[in-house]
Amino acid sequence: MEWGRAKAGAVRGRTMETHFIYMAVSSALFSVGMAGVFLCRHFFKKIIATKIVGAGVFLLLVSIAERDADTFADPVPHAMVITGIVVAVSAAAFALALARRIRIETSRASFEDEEAAE
Amino acid sequence: MSALWQADNLPVWLVVWPTFGAIVLFLLPARWRGMTGVSFALANGVLALVTVFFVMEVGVLRQEIGGWAPPLGIALALDGLSALFILMTAVVGGVVSVYAKIYFTQVVVDSARSSLFWPLWLFLWAGLHGLYLANDLFNLYVVIEVIGIAAVALAVLSGKTRAMIAGLRYLIAAVAGSLAYLMGVALLYGSTGVLDIDLMAERLEPGLTTRVAIALMLGGLLVKTAVFPLHFWLPPAHSSAEPPVSAILSALVLKGTFFVILRLWTELFGVSLTFMAGQMVGVLGACAVVWGSFQALRQERLKLVVAHSSVAQIGYLFLLFPLITVPATAVAGGFEWAPLAWSGAVYQVLAHGFAKAAFFLAIGVLVMATGNDHKASMLNMVGRLPMTTFAIGLAGVSLIGLPPSGGFLAKWMLLSAIISSGQWWWVPFVLVGSLMTAGYVFMILRLAFAPSQHEAELKSVPRGLQVCALLLAVGAILIAFPAEWVIDLLEGTSTFGEVVRAGAPVNSGEVGP
Amino acid sequence: MSLPAGLLDGLLALLLVILAVRALIAPTLYQCAVAFISFGLTLSLAWARLAAPDVALAEAAIGAGLLGVLLINSLRDFSRGGDDASAIFGKDLPTALFSRTVISCGTLAFAAVLGMAMFHMPEGGGLTALTEASLPHSGVEHPVTAVLLNYRSYDTWLEIGVLVVAMLAIFCAGGFEGFRRPEQGPDSDPVIESLARLLAPLMVMVAGYLLWLGKAYPGGAFQAGVVLAAAGIILQLAGWQIIENLSTWAWKWGLGIGFFFFLALAVSFMPLGLGFFEYPEAWAGPLILVVEVLATLSIGLTLTCFFVYFNGMGASESRRRTR
Amino acid sequence: MTWNEWIPLIIVCSSLVPGIIIFFLHEEAHRTRTILNLAGALLKLVLVGLVYLGFRTGEVYKFQFQIMVDLEFMLRVDALALLFAGLSSALWLVTTIYAIGYFEGSSNRRRFFGFFSVCVTASTGIALSGNLVTFFVFYEFLTLATYPLVVHSGTLKAVEAGRNYLFYTIGGGTVLFIGVVGLTVLAGPIDFSQGAQLSGLLENSAFELKLLFYVMLVGLAVKAAIFPLHGWLPIAMVAPAPVSALLHAVAVVKAGAFGIIRLVYDVYGINLAVELNVLWPLAILGAFTIIYGSVRAIFQDDLKKRLAFSTVSQLSYIALGAAVPGMISSTGAIVHLVHQGLMKITLFFCAGNIAETTGLHKVSELNGIGRRLPLTMGAFTVGALGMIGLPPIAGFVSKWYLSVGALDAGQPWIVAVLLGSSALNAIYFLPIIHAAWFKQPPAEGWRDLRPKRRFEAPWMLLFPPLVTALFSITSGLFAAMSWSPLSLARVIVERVYFLQ
């Protein structure tokens, strides 16, 4: 019938445990990202780290959708992820703008720079 | 047209009106924004009053959006607790709006920049309304992000480098916090297949997944509420923003995530909470009280004193959780303290909201007059800016919890609840916190009475600004009087006075599918 | 699970983790950005493997594409005076080896707990069945579009709002509202310019097609909006400066129209006794299409504005420096 | 709501409203301010008088406002309330007149009189509180209202004194707070009902009751300046004379002493207190403070400081009397509340006059001052002799009752303490009197300053001490009359002991 449904059905028939692999990746990405948010010093990396955390979360949601697939994968987590991606990108763009502005005005690239400067 | 105005649609208008305001303000040219913004804020106030009235008459209001019932659709729920928070937002927000209007016309930071305040502030306001009404975990995530981004944007409005750095720190903490929350939501959705809070509460089973999910959500929200030791972002962000923004951030934005924690704790997390979980959150709160107050005592700049004080005052709120989370076995003896603990915490929210907003607005006046916010600028203020000093004094009285004030009532109820629950170990924290608060409040007031050697000429400050600060400070005192009414309103909600009966520790041995 | 498919999934999983770590510990920012963009593209593959083509499109377009462009665009400011981003650990930790071990173990332990939680997750069942049952009443045929623009349209509306808020927030960060008209025309690359002439109309068409597709197939407003934004960005790079030359009134309405119209539509049937965001069933399809068109316009414009503003921030600084 | 319900509130507000209006007046509006102050003071006094008359005929005056469950704001007139309210309102009127004279021509008068009125409001509120919560509210309110008065002069010394004052009083208030909350949780809202609510808890919660008694006692002892919590009082001396007078006679220290009386008689009730055996620490500390304060007073050369230590000592008479069970010593304690107020305010007024007219602060400089300020020193002599306990001045009556009460209760050691204290009082007061009247004035200095006006000092400064001195004599001389403080104290004590 339609592309999405057909494909989802096929996926369901083919791989039963795909979602477990991606759940493991999800937990790894979330943890690595969180470590990065707290430990990376450069603004740039901190922002990338938040995106990696986000990727971890979204991966779990989509894995759940795949797990709960019937004739097609559960669309609610998909919608949540699309919304989430847009929100996360908006926040990241804002953070990047702030970081860039700080860099331009003070040539600092991390919070520690600030402490060292004071 | 009658369908448009019926009470059922009230939750909708609460979201639509400020959002509409925000978008209109965005489209308007900068010079018209101030007046329009104040009008929208005042209209919000009227809406809030109507809301409170309806909730008192009708009780809990529910509205399914898009005609789709949960779990497919999203529902809004309006109960006494949310009505009260909406009312507080309206009153504090209304006064702050008037202040902002005067402030931004007087202190021209940069008109192109400061006019951004209005659409962002209305978006933030809409987000707060959305938060108080949300009954869906993912919807909560979206509004939390609206609030988070708008709050950080407001915090960096001043354009100072210090504010930018603080704002970035705030933003990263906020994003990480809300993503942790979303991770928890994902786990819970996977476990139950629904997002609606009520439905999920019915389906949620205790287990490892639930526990981890709760820990993640709680952790994320605690970061955003700036609970010790996750408060690191708060003092710089709140102290470097413009005064009306500081007032909004400390009085309203922090309370938003606290509201979410309160709602989730009592309505959703109950299945999997243990006595120790409550105690741990309580310990964080108690540490926040002591640490925040201690830091406040050490600060040299007034805004930092007040910002650190927020950390401490927020800590008090978290003493609620150990009190309402008791072992299932202990509940048999009755738990009449639960409503007391509840209303104590709610009163602490109100009192801190009013007092802290008043404090920041008053310091804004001070900074305008003297040009800086070092402690020494308070010298001899009682003679030079009596109204503002008085506002600081009244706000301080409420923060310390001296009678007669909202803060006093909050401490009274919390302490009563603590003693009657038998968890006496929280008592010293409340008392030491009060004493330390008295320490930093009077450290400021003391200077106001002291003579100053070389007195610089004060710049003139519009009277309206001083009046706004004083109004909120008087509000912090006056809210003590309608206490009975407030508690009545809260009793209209299903959750009010709820004790979370912490079950026996869940054995972690059970296996997933 | 068949072996080749399992191998593919395992490979993707490994690649994702390696790229994520790489994006965080690469010695130069440029390598970070490249690793991150590769990470985003790999993630798109993962989405596709997980039967989420909509997410794959969104991720590739917004997550890797737009954010990648913004990151690369910011690089020239950050890499000024050396592109060293090697220091990941706080300097006051005792020794690198020790702290690396502690951090790795901590992260692993955290991931293990989280993974356990996921592994033990009960089957909630999800909302697939319910979505499918309600699909005939939603006015669209593609389930994700139905969720986004009908069942949970409130969230989607708020999300478009987040974009507007983010635009305002970026104005705050940049320090001015609006876009600076360039003092002199930028130097444009003739290759890019001719490419843009070719690509831009094509992309607008693709955007329109994606939008139309969204009714029944993966695609829809966000994806279309991003493609539109891509067209805008390419034109910008080619030196067209569309946004800067728009009147304030025009770009403001452009940014706001999607959100505003969505709101207007949400309340417009309330006088008839319908709820917030509730449309008469017969009209739902066309109305959703109109919302999508306007949302696509706004999203495309907003994302283009993100880029233009970013570009302007750096440009105004470089002008200041050359003076 | 009938008229009788509103009257207690009106009495409290009769000073609050002028106070608030004064804040909004212009600094230069001296005349309006004076009129407001005096009108408020007179109104309060008249109302208290009317209530007294009504109370004797059995009228009930009670104002209630429920703030929330277990938290009721209640003002109620009973005999003890009337005694203290009468004292505050009478002395407020006198002190207002004195203050108007004292601050003639100085700056920041708006602030002073505003807070001054608020302070008296708190004091009257303490008097009329009908339950423990209301008492606590006004008790803390008093702390806040007096702080601006203590630091009024704005000198660094005053600000330091203010910090010290707050350190003690806020600390005490916090301790009291926990006691009040604890007792409310234990027994529900506490009305002043002679322990009726608590006696039922004796069997099960004796330990809690004891603990809470001590906790509240510590909280109250700070304001009552009982050793070792008296440290703030001598330092707070830097406040202007009218403030010191008010602080030492009715406002702060009396709030503490009054609180102790309420605690012993009305919250716990004397029987319960005896049964719990909680009074002896109070007796011992009181006795020690009496001697300690007197000894410290001897070594002070600063007149106001000497008076301050004398206050420390004298206040503990009240605590001591309350700690000794028995009608007679209770009467002594309660009546001393009034008597000490009258005498001490006289002494402070006089000290203020001396400082204002001659600029002298030291005891050692007062030789022959009686010739320059005969009326003032006459009043001073009355006050001082009363403090020593010479008949027929008021102080004698209290000391007599306390001694007899102690013998009656079989605690003769207290008599020894009282006698010793009287001797010490004599040691630190008599030299002043002797120097003032019988020593030669110094050759240079104040002797040349002859009064420029009709009286030795402005009449607004002179009359108040004379009036209070007169009161001190009459309330001693006519102690047996039915309107005297002593008679009222007897009524109170009878209720405490017989109406349970």
mmCIF file of N, CA and C in Angstrom, chain D residues 93-182:
data_model
loop_
_atom_site.group_PDB
_atom_site.id
_atom_site.type_symbol
_atom_site.label_atom_id
_atom_site.label_comp_id
_atom_site.label_asym_id
_atom_site.label_seq_id
_atom_site.Cartn_x
_atom_site.Cartn_y
_atom_site.Cartn_z
ATOM 1 N N LEU D 93 1.951 58.197 76.141
ATOM 2 C CA LEU D 93 1.551 59.606 76.094
ATOM 3 C C LEU D 93 2.670 60.471 76.667
ATOM 4 N N VAL D 94 3.159 60.051 77.834
ATOM 5 C CA VAL D 94 4.203 60.831 78.489
ATOM 6 C C VAL D 94 5.463 60.871 77.616
ATOM 7 N N THR D 95 5.825 59.714 77.102
ATOM 8 C CA THR D 95 7.061 59.657 76.308
ATOM 9 C C THR D 95 6.917 60.424 75.003
ATOM 10 N N THR D 96 5.723 60.421 74.442
ATOM 11 C CA THR D 96 5.516 61.192 73.216
ATOM 12 C C THR D 96 5.803 62.666 73.464
ATOM 13 N N ILE D 97 5.246 63.158 74.565
ATOM 14 C CA ILE D 97 5.491 64.566 74.892
ATOM 15 C C ILE D 97 6.983 64.813 75.055
ATOM 16 N N TYR D 98 7.615 63.884 75.777
ATOM 17 C CA TYR D 98 9.051 64.021 76.022
ATOM 18 C C TYR D 98 9.825 63.994 74.710
ATOM 19 N N ALA D 99 9.424 63.069 73.849
ATOM 20 C CA ALA D 99 10.154 62.926 72.588
ATOM 21 C C ALA D 99 9.989 64.154 71.708
ATOM 22 N N ILE D 100 8.789 64.716 71.721
ATOM 23 C CA ILE D 100 8.575 65.912 70.906
ATOM 24 C C ILE D 100 9.517 67.012 71.377
ATOM 25 N N GLY D 101 9.629 67.143 72.694
ATOM 26 C CA GLY D 101 10.556 68.136 73.221
ATOM 27 C C GLY D 101 11.993 67.779 72.909
ATOM 28 N N TYR D 102 12.311 66.514 73.037
ATOM 29 C CA TYR D 102 13.695 66.065 72.908
ATOM 30 C C TYR D 102 14.210 66.248 71.496
ATOM 31 N N PHE D 103 13.344 65.969 70.513
ATOM 32 C CA PHE D 103 13.793 66.021 69.120
ATOM 33 C C PHE D 103 13.562 67.371 68.462
ATOM 34 N N GLU D 104 13.158 68.343 69.288
ATOM 35 C CA GLU D 104 12.933 69.686 68.748
ATOM 36 C C GLU D 104 14.124 70.084 67.878
ATOM 37 N N GLY D 105 13.846 70.331 66.619
ATOM 38 C CA GLY D 105 14.904 70.862 65.762
ATOM 39 C C GLY D 105 15.855 69.842 65.168
ATOM 40 N N SER D 106 15.707 68.559 65.509
ATOM 41 C CA SER D 106 16.633 67.601 64.908
ATOM 42 C C SER D 106 16.012 67.012 63.645
ATOM 43 N N SER D 107 16.833 66.276 62.906
ATOM 44 C CA SER D 107 16.343 65.791 61.612
ATOM 45 C C SER D 107 15.735 64.395 61.744
ATOM 46 N N ASN D 108 15.191 63.926 60.642
ATOM 47 C CA ASN D 108 14.619 62.565 60.575
ATOM 48 C C ASN D 108 13.518 62.320 61.585
ATOM 49 N N ARG D 109 12.759 63.349 61.885
ATOM 50 C CA ARG D 109 11.724 63.148 62.894
ATOM 51 C C ARG D 109 10.581 62.312 62.369
ATOM 52 N N ARG D 110 10.327 62.419 61.077
ATOM 53 C CA ARG D 110 9.237 61.634 60.516
ATOM 54 C C ARG D 110 9.479 60.152 60.767
ATOM 55 N N ARG D 111 10.680 59.719 60.429
ATOM 56 C CA ARG D 111 11.008 58.317 60.604
ATOM 57 C C ARG D 111 10.887 57.926 62.071
ATOM 58 N N PHE D 112 11.434 58.785 62.940
ATOM 59 C CA PHE D 112 11.407 58.430 64.356
ATOM 60 C C PHE D 112 9.983 58.249 64.857
ATOM 61 N N PHE D 113 9.152 59.268 64.621
ATOM 62 C CA PHE D 113 7.802 59.190 65.204
ATOM 63 C C PHE D 113 6.968 58.108 64.546
ATOM 64 N N GLY D 114 7.246 57.861 63.277
ATOM 65 C CA GLY D 114 6.536 56.765 62.620
ATOM 66 C C GLY D 114 6.820 55.450 63.311
ATOM 67 N N PHE D 115 8.098 55.134 63.447
ATOM 68 C CA PHE D 115 8.439 53.856 64.070
ATOM 69 C C PHE D 115 8.085 53.831 65.545
ATOM 70 N N PHE D 116 8.158 54.988 66.146
ATOM 71 C CA PHE D 116 7.791 55.102 67.556
ATOM 72 C C PHE D 116 6.341 54.656 67.761
ATOM 73 N N SER D 117 5.474 55.143 66.891
ATOM 74 C CA SER D 117 4.063 54.753 66.997
ATOM 75 C C SER D 117 3.880 53.272 66.721
ATOM 76 N N VAL D 118 4.601 52.783 65.710
ATOM 77 C CA VAL D 118 4.477 51.365 65.383
ATOM 78 C C VAL D 118 4.938 50.520 66.568
ATOM 79 N N CYS D 119 5.986 50.998 67.215
ATOM 80 C CA CYS D 119 6.543 50.282 68.360
ATOM 81 C C CYS D 119 5.509 50.176 69.481
ATOM 82 N N VAL D 120 4.818 51.265 69.741
ATOM 83 C CA VAL D 120 3.808 51.223 70.799
ATOM 84 C C VAL D 120 2.642 50.318 70.383
ATOM 85 N N THR D 121 2.346 50.325 69.082
ATOM 86 C CA THR D 121 1.323 49.405 68.603
ATOM 87 C C THR D 121 1.685 47.976 68.970
ATOM 88 N N ALA D 122 2.947 47.640 68.709
ATOM 89 C CA ALA D 122 3.379 46.279 69.019
ATOM 90 C C ALA D 122 3.254 46.004 70.506
ATOM 91 N N SER D 123 3.621 46.992 71.289
ATOM 92 C CA SER D 123 3.577 46.820 72.739
ATOM 93 C C SER D 123 2.140 46.614 73.230
ATOM 94 N N THR D 124 1.225 47.442 72.729
ATOM 95 C CA THR D 124 -0.192 47.267 73.104
ATOM 96 C C THR D 124 -0.702 45.932 72.590
ATOM 97 N N GLY D 125 -0.254 45.577 71.394
ATOM 98 C CA GLY D 125 -0.682 44.298 70.848
ATOM 99 C C GLY D 125 -0.250 43.149 71.740
ATOM 100 N N ILE D 126 0.988 43.214 72.230
ATOM 101 C CA ILE D 126 1.460 42.178 73.144
ATOM 102 C C ILE D 126 0.546 42.119 74.361
ATOM 103 N N ALA D 127 0.191 43.301 74.862
ATOM 104 C CA ALA D 127 -0.659 43.340 76.051
ATOM 105 C C ALA D 127 -1.999 42.676 75.789
ATOM 106 N N LEU D 128 -2.599 42.982 74.650
ATOM 107 C CA LEU D 128 -3.973 42.535 74.411
ATOM 108 C C LEU D 128 -4.065 41.174 73.732
ATOM 109 N N SER D 129 -2.926 40.569 73.419
ATOM 110 C CA SER D 129 -2.984 39.277 72.731
ATOM 111 C C SER D 129 -3.814 38.286 73.524
ATOM 112 N N GLY D 130 -4.687 37.619 72.830
ATOM 113 C CA GLY D 130 -5.550 36.665 73.518
ATOM 114 C C GLY D 130 -5.040 35.245 73.414
ATOM 115 N N ASN D 131 -4.078 35.016 72.526
ATOM 116 C CA ASN D 131 -3.518 33.671 72.474
ATOM 117 C C ASN D 131 -2.031 33.748 72.161
ATOM 118 N N LEU D 132 -1.415 32.599 72.212
ATOM 119 C CA LEU D 132 0.034 32.548 72.121
ATOM 120 C C LEU D 132 0.533 33.027 70.753
ATOM 121 N N VAL D 133 -0.209 32.670 69.702
ATOM 122 C CA VAL D 133 0.241 33.039 68.363
ATOM 123 C C VAL D 133 0.227 34.550 68.196
ATOM 124 N N THR D 134 -0.868 35.158 68.617
ATOM 125 C CA THR D 134 -0.965 36.608 68.502
ATOM 126 C C THR D 134 0.151 37.271 69.299
ATOM 127 N N PHE D 135 0.395 36.723 70.469
ATOM 128 C CA PHE D 135 1.486 37.257 71.286
ATOM 129 C C PHE D 135 2.796 37.184 70.517
ATOM 130 N N PHE D 136 3.041 36.042 69.904
ATOM 131 C CA PHE D 136 4.295 35.881 69.179
ATOM 132 C C PHE D 136 4.396 36.851 68.009
ATOM 133 N N VAL D 137 3.281 37.015 67.305
ATOM 134 C CA VAL D 137 3.277 37.938 66.168
ATOM 135 C C VAL D 137 3.696 39.335 66.620
ATOM 136 N N PHE D 138 3.091 39.805 67.683
ATOM 137 C CA PHE D 138 3.427 41.156 68.128
ATOM 138 C C PHE D 138 4.825 41.220 68.744
ATOM 139 N N TYR D 139 5.221 40.114 69.354
ATOM 140 C CA TYR D 139 6.543 40.056 69.975
ATOM 141 C C TYR D 139 7.624 40.261 68.920
ATOM 142 N N GLU D 140 7.454 39.595 67.769
ATOM 143 C CA GLU D 140 8.422 39.762 66.686
ATOM 144 C C GLU D 140 8.272 41.119 66.013
ATOM 145 N N PHE D 141 7.045 41.547 65.914
ATOM 146 C CA PHE D 141 6.751 42.847 65.311
ATOM 147 C C PHE D 141 7.479 43.944 66.099
ATOM 148 N N LEU D 142 7.495 43.759 67.412
ATOM 149 C CA LEU D 142 8.164 44.729 68.278
ATOM 150 C C LEU D 142 9.655 44.802 67.954
ATOM 151 N N THR D 143 10.261 43.646 67.732
ATOM 152 C CA THR D 143 11.679 43.624 67.374
ATOM 153 C C THR D 143 11.931 44.502 66.161
ATOM 154 N N LEU D 144 11.078 44.296 65.152
ATOM 155 C CA LEU D 144 11.270 45.039 63.901
ATOM 156 C C LEU D 144 11.045 46.525 64.108
ATOM 157 N N ALA D 145 10.018 46.856 64.885
ATOM 158 C CA ALA D 145 9.675 48.270 65.038
ATOM 159 C C ALA D 145 10.717 49.000 65.863
ATOM 160 N N THR D 146 11.370 48.305 66.803
ATOM 161 C CA THR D 146 12.332 49.011 67.651
ATOM 162 C C THR D 146 13.687 49.161 66.990
ATOM 163 N N TYR D 147 13.984 48.282 66.023
ATOM 164 C CA TYR D 147 15.322 48.352 65.423
ATOM 165 C C TYR D 147 15.634 49.739 64.840
ATOM 166 N N PRO D 148 14.732 50.303 64.041
ATOM 167 C CA PRO D 148 15.039 51.635 63.510
ATOM 168 C C PRO D 148 15.204 52.681 64.613
ATOM 169 N N LEU D 149 14.535 52.462 65.752
ATOM 170 C CA LEU D 149 14.680 53.424 66.843
ATOM 171 C C LEU D 149 16.054 53.303 67.492
ATOM 172 N N VAL D 150 16.502 52.066 67.652
ATOM 173 C CA VAL D 150 17.805 51.869 68.300
ATOM 174 C C VAL D 150 18.909 52.504 67.461
ATOM 175 N N VAL D 151 18.803 52.340 66.133
ATOM 176 C CA VAL D 151 19.872 52.867 65.282
ATOM 177 C C VAL D 151 19.550 54.273 64.781
ATOM 178 N N HIS D 152 18.590 54.919 65.439
ATOM 179 C CA HIS D 152 18.078 56.166 64.870
ATOM 180 C C HIS D 152 19.165 57.204 64.617
ATOM 181 N N SER D 153 20.096 57.334 65.552
ATOM 182 C CA SER D 153 21.083 58.406 65.397
ATOM 183 C C SER D 153 21.976 58.152 64.193
ATOM 184 N N GLY D 154 22.079 56.917 63.753
ATOM 185 C CA GLY D 154 22.825 56.632 62.536
ATOM 186 C C GLY D 154 24.326 56.660 62.721
ATOM 187 N N THR D 155 24.805 56.791 63.932
ATOM 188 C CA THR D 155 26.256 56.729 64.129
ATOM 189 C C THR D 155 26.699 55.283 64.031
ATOM 190 N N LEU D 156 27.990 55.113 63.826
ATOM 191 C CA LEU D 156 28.499 53.752 63.696
ATOM 192 C C LEU D 156 28.228 52.954 64.957
ATOM 193 N N LYS D 157 28.342 53.633 66.093
ATOM 194 C CA LYS D 157 28.106 52.958 67.362
ATOM 195 C C LYS D 157 26.661 52.473 67.438
ATOM 196 N N ALA D 158 25.754 53.338 66.987
ATOM 197 C CA ALA D 158 24.343 52.962 67.024
ATOM 198 C C ALA D 158 24.086 51.785 66.109
ATOM 199 N N VAL D 159 24.714 51.816 64.930
ATOM 200 C CA VAL D 159 24.489 50.727 63.988
ATOM 201 C C VAL D 159 25.027 49.418 64.551
ATOM 202 N N GLU D 160 26.185 49.508 65.217
ATOM 203 C CA GLU D 160 26.732 48.314 65.851
ATOM 204 C C GLU D 160 25.793 47.798 66.934
ATOM 205 N N ALA D 161 25.295 48.732 67.739
ATOM 206 C CA ALA D 161 24.371 48.350 68.803
ATOM 207 C C ALA D 161 23.140 47.690 68.197
ATOM 208 N N GLY D 162 22.700 48.246 67.070
ATOM 209 C CA GLY D 162 21.527 47.683 66.414
ATOM 210 C C GLY D 162 21.787 46.263 65.959
ATOM 211 N N ARG D 163 22.986 46.029 65.457
ATOM 212 C CA ARG D 163 23.304 44.679 65.006
ATOM 213 C C ARG D 163 23.269 43.704 66.178
ATOM 214 N N ASN D 164 23.875 44.172 67.281
ATOM 215 C CA ASN D 164 23.883 43.355 68.477
ATOM 216 C C ASN D 164 22.468 43.044 68.958
ATOM 217 N N TYR D 165 21.672 44.101 68.932
ATOM 218 C CA TYR D 165 20.286 43.980 69.380
ATOM 219 C C TYR D 165 19.550 42.934 68.549
ATOM 220 N N LEU D 166 19.727 43.041 67.235
ATOM 221 C CA LEU D 166 19.046 42.095 66.355
ATOM 222 C C LEU D 166 19.549 40.680 66.555
ATOM 223 N N PHE D 167 20.847 40.578 66.727
ATOM 224 C CA PHE D 167 21.445 39.262 66.919
ATOM 225 C C PHE D 167 20.755 38.543 68.072
ATOM 226 N N TYR D 168 20.600 39.258 69.165
ATOM 227 C CA TYR D 168 19.957 38.636 70.315
ATOM 228 C C TYR D 168 18.463 38.417 70.091
ATOM 229 N N THR D 169 17.775 39.464 69.646
ATOM 230 C CA THR D 169 16.309 39.374 69.636
ATOM 231 C C THR D 169 15.796 38.450 68.533
ATOM 232 N N ILE D 170 16.445 38.492 67.368
ATOM 233 C CA ILE D 170 15.982 37.578 66.311
ATOM 234 C C ILE D 170 16.278 36.143 66.724
ATOM 235 N N GLY D 171 17.451 35.940 67.326
ATOM 236 C CA GLY D 171 17.770 34.609 67.826
ATOM 237 C C GLY D 171 16.726 34.159 68.833
ATOM 238 N N GLY D 172 16.430 35.033 69.786
ATOM 239 C CA GLY D 172 15.427 34.694 70.798
ATOM 240 C C GLY D 172 14.080 34.432 70.160
ATOM 241 N N GLY D 173 13.751 35.276 69.183
ATOM 242 C CA GLY D 173 12.461 35.116 68.517
ATOM 243 C C GLY D 173 12.369 33.767 67.819
ATOM 244 N N THR D 174 13.474 33.356 67.196
ATOM 245 C CA THR D 174 13.464 32.072 66.493
ATOM 246 C C THR D 174 13.261 30.925 67.480
ATOM 247 N N VAL D 175 13.938 31.018 68.608
ATOM 248 C CA VAL D 175 13.788 29.967 69.616
ATOM 249 C C VAL D 175 12.344 29.952 70.127
ATOM 250 N N LEU D 176 11.817 31.129 70.364
ATOM 251 C CA LEU D 176 10.431 31.201 70.826
ATOM 252 C C LEU D 176 9.487 30.603 69.773
ATOM 253 N N PHE D 177 9.806 30.892 68.507
ATOM 254 C CA PHE D 177 8.981 30.405 67.403
ATOM 255 C C PHE D 177 8.847 28.891 67.452
ATOM 256 N N ILE D 178 9.985 28.229 67.612
ATOM 257 C CA ILE D 178 9.933 26.775 67.626
ATOM 258 C C ILE D 178 9.108 26.293 68.822
ATOM 259 N N GLY D 179 9.238 27.007 69.951
ATOM 260 C CA GLY D 179 8.444 26.634 71.113
ATOM 261 C C GLY D 179 6.958 26.790 70.854
ATOM 262 N N VAL D 180 6.596 27.922 70.251
ATOM 263 C CA VAL D 180 5.174 28.186 69.995
ATOM 264 C C VAL D 180 4.613 27.151 69.022
ATOM 265 N N VAL D 181 5.371 26.905 67.949
ATOM 266 C CA VAL D 181 4.891 25.915 66.980
ATOM 267 C C VAL D 181 4.778 24.550 67.643
ATOM 268 N N GLY D 182 5.801 24.196 68.415
ATOM 269 C CA GLY D 182 5.791 22.898 69.061
ATOM 270 C C GLY D 182 4.582 22.733 69.960
#
